[in-house]
mmCIF file of C-alpha atoms in Angstrom:
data_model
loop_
_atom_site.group_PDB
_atom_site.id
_atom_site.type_symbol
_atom_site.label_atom_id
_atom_site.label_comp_id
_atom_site.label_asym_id
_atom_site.label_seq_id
_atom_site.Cartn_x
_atom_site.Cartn_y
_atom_site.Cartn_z
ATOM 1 C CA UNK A 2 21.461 -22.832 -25.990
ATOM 2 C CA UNK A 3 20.086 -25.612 -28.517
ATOM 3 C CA UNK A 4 21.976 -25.530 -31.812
ATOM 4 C CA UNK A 5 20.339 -24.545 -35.050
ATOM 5 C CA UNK A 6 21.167 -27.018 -36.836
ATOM 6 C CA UNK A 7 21.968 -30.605 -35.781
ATOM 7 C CA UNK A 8 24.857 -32.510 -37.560
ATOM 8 C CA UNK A 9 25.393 -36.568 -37.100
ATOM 9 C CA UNK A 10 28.361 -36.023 -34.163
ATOM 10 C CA UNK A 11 31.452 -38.466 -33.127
ATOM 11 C CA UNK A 12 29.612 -40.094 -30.386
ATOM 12 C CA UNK A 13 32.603 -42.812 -28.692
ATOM 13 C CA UNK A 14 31.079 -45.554 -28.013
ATOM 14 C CA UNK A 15 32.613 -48.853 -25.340
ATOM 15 C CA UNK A 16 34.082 -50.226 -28.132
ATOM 16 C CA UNK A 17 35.730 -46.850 -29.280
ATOM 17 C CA UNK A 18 39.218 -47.349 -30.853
ATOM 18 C CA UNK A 19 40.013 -43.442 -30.373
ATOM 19 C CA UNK A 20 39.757 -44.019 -26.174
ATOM 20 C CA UNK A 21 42.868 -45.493 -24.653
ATOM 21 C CA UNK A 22 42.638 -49.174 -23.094
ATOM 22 C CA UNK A 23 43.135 -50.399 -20.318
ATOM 23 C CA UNK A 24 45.710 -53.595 -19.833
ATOM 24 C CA UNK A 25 44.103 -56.612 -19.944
ATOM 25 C CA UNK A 26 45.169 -57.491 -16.331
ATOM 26 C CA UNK A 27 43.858 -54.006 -14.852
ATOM 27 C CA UNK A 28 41.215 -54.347 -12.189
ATOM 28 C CA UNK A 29 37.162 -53.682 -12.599
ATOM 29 C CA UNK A 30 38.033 -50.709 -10.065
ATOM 30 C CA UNK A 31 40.978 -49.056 -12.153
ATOM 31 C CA UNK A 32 38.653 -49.249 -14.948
ATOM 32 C CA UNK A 33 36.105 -47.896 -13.587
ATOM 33 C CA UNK A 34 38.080 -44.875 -12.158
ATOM 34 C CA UNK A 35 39.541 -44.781 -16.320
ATOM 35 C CA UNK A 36 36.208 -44.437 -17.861
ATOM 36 C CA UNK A 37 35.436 -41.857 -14.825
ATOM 37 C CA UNK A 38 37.893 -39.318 -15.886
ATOM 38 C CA UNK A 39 37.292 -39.808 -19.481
ATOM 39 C CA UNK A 40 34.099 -38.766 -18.623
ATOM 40 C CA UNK A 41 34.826 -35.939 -16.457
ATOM 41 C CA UNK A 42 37.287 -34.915 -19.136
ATOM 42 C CA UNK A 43 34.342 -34.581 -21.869
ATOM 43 C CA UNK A 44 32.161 -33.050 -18.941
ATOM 44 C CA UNK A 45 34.868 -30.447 -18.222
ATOM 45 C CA UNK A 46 35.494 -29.425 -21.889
ATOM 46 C CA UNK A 47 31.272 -29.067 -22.803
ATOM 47 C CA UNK A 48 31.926 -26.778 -19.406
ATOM 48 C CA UNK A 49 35.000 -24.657 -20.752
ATOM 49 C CA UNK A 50 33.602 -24.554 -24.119
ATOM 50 C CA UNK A 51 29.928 -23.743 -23.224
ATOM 51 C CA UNK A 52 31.318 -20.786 -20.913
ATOM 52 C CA UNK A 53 33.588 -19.480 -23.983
ATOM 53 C CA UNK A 54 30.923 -19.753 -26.625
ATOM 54 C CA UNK A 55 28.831 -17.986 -24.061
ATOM 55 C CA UNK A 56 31.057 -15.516 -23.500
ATOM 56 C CA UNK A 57 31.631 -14.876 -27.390
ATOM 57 C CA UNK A 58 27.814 -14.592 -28.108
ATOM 58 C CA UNK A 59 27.840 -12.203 -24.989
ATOM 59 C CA UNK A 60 29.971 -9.694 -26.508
ATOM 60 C CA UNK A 61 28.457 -9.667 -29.705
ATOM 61 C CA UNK A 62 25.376 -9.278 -28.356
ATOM 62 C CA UNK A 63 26.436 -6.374 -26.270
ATOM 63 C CA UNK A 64 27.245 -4.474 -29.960
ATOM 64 C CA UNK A 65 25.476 -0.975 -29.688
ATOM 65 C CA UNK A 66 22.766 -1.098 -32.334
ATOM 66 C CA UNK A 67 19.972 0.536 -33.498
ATOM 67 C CA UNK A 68 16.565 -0.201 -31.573
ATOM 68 C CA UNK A 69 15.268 -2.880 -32.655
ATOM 69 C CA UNK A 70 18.344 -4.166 -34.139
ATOM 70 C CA UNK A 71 19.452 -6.667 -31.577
ATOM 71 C CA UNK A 72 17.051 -9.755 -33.581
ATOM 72 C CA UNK A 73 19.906 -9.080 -36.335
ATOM 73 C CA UNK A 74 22.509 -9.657 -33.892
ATOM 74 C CA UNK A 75 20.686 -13.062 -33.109
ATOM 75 C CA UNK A 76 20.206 -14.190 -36.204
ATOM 76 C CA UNK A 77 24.095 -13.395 -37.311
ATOM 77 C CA UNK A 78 24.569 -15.252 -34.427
ATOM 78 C CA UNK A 79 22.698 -18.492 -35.567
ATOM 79 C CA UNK A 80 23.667 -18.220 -39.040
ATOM 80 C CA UNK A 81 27.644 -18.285 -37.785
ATOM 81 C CA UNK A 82 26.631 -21.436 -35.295
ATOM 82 C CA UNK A 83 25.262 -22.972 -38.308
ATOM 83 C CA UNK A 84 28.156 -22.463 -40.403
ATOM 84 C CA UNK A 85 30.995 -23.081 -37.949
ATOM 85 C CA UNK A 86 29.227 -26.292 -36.720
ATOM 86 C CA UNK A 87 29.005 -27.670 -40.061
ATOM 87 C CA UNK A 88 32.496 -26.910 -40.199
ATOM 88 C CA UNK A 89 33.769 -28.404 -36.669
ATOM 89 C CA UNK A 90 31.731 -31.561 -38.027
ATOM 90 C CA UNK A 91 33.248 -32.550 -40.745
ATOM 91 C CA UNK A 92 36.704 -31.233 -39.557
ATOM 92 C CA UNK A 93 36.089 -33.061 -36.066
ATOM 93 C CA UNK A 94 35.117 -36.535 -38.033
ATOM 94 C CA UNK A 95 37.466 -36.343 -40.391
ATOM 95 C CA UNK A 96 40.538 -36.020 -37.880
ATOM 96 C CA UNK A 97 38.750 -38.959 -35.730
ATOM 97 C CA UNK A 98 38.867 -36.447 -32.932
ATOM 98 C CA UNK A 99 38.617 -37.627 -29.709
ATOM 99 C CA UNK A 100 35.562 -37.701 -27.550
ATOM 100 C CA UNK A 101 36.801 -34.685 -25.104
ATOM 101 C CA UNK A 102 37.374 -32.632 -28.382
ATOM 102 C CA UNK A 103 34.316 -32.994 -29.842
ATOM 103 C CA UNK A 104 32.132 -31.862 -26.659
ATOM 104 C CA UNK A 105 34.532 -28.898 -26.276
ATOM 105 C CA UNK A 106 33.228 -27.321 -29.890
ATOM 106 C CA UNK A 107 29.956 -28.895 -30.759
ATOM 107 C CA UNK A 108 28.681 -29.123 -27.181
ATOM 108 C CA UNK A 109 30.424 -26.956 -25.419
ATOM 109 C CA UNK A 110 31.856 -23.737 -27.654
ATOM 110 C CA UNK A 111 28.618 -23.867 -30.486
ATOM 111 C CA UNK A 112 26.204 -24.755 -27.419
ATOM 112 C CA UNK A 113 27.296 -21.944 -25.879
ATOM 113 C CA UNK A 114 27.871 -19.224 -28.815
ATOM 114 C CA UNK A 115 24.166 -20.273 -31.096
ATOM 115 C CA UNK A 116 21.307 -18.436 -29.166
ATOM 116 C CA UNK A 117 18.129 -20.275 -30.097
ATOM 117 C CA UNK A 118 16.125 -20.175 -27.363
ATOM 118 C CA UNK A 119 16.787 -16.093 -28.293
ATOM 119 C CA UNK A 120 15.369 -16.713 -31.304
ATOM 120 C CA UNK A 121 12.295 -17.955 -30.461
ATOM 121 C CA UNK A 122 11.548 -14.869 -27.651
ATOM 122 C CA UNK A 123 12.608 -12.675 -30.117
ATOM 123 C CA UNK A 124 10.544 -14.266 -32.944
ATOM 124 C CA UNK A 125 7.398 -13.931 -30.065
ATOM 125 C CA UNK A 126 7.809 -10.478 -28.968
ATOM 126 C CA UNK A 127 8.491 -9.436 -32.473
ATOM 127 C CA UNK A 128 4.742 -11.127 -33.109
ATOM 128 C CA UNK A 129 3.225 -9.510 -29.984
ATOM 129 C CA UNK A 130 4.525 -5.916 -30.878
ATOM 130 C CA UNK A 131 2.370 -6.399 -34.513
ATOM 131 C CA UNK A 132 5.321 -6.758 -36.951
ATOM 132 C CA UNK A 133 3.941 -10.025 -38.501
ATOM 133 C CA UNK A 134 6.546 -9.561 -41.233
ATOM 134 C CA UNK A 135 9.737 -8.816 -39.851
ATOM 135 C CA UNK A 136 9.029 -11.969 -37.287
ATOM 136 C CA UNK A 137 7.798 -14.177 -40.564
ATOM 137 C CA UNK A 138 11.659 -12.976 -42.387
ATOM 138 C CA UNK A 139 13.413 -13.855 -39.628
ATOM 139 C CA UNK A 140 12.127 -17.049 -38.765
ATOM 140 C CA UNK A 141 12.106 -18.103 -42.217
ATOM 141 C CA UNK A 142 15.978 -16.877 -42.849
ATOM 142 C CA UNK A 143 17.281 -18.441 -39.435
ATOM 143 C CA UNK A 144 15.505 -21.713 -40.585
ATOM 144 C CA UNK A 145 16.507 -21.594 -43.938
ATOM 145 C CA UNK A 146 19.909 -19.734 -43.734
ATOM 146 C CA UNK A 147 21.025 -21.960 -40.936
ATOM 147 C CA UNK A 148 20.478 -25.406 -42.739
ATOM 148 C CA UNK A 149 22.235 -23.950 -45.646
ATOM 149 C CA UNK A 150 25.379 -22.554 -44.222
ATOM 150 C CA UNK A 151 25.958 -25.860 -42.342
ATOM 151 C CA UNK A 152 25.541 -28.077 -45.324
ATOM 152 C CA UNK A 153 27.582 -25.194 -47.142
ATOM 153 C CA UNK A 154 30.532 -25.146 -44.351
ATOM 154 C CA UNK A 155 30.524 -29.334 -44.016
ATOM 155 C CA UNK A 156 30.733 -29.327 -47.826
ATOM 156 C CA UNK A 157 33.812 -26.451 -48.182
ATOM 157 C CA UNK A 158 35.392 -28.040 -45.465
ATOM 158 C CA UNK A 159 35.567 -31.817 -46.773
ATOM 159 C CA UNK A 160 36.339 -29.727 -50.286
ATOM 160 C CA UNK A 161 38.997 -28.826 -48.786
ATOM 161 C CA UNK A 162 40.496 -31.475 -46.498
ATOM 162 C CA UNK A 163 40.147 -34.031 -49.399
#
């Protein structure tokens, strides 16, 4: 799913101090192959990550609730994305986490676990069944509630990590 909220994410770039280097006198083709499995590495951690968070919004979605009462589910769901992602962010950038790392939470775990494109079915058939208020709430508090509990977890966090 897309994230609620988007944070400014460790993105390594060729010049990256955090990936490990190649000798000087190692071949075009063993670097190649290098940069290869660093890339399958952060391909296979969005993978394991994205099929964990998936799993985790799975079974919280699978809560017996009231009819009606799986948009709250949802929404608890994006308002926890929001919060742990601004969390991961600043916890991921301040440890200078490596690449891999970074796709396994942000991309892969919070991709998985936030439920957006939910949202915005559920925010259309709550429309199309006539309850203009309810849908107007919940957009407005996923919105609103989302931005603030990832500045509010980014902030706590670098509170709290110095």
């Amino acid at each position: 799913g897309v994230q609620t909220c988007a944070l400014p994410i460790y993105s390594p770039t060729p010049t990256d101090n955090r990936r490990p280097k190649q000798p000087s006198h190692a071949s075009d083709k063993s670097q190649r192959q290098a940069t290869t499995m660093l890339h399958l590495a952060e391909i296979v951690s969005v993978a394991c990550g994205g099929a964990l968070g998936a799993l985790t919004r799975y079974a919280i979605q699978s809560l017996q609730v009231a009819a009606g009462g799986k948009i709250y589910l949802t929404l608890g769901i994006n308002l926890a994305g929001c919060l742990l992602i601004g969390i991961a962010g600043a916890l991921l950038a301040a440890m200078q986490a490596p690449a891999w790392l970074n796709r396994l939470v942000v991309a892969g775990f919070l991709g998985g676990f936030t439920t957006f494109s939910a949202f915005a079915l559920e925010s259309v058939t709550t429309m199309q069944a006539g309850r203009w208020l309810e849908a107007s709430l919940y957009i407005a508090a996923s919105v609103a509630g989302g931005i603030i509990l990832c500045a509010l977890g980014m902030h706590v966090t670098r509170q709290i990590i110095g």
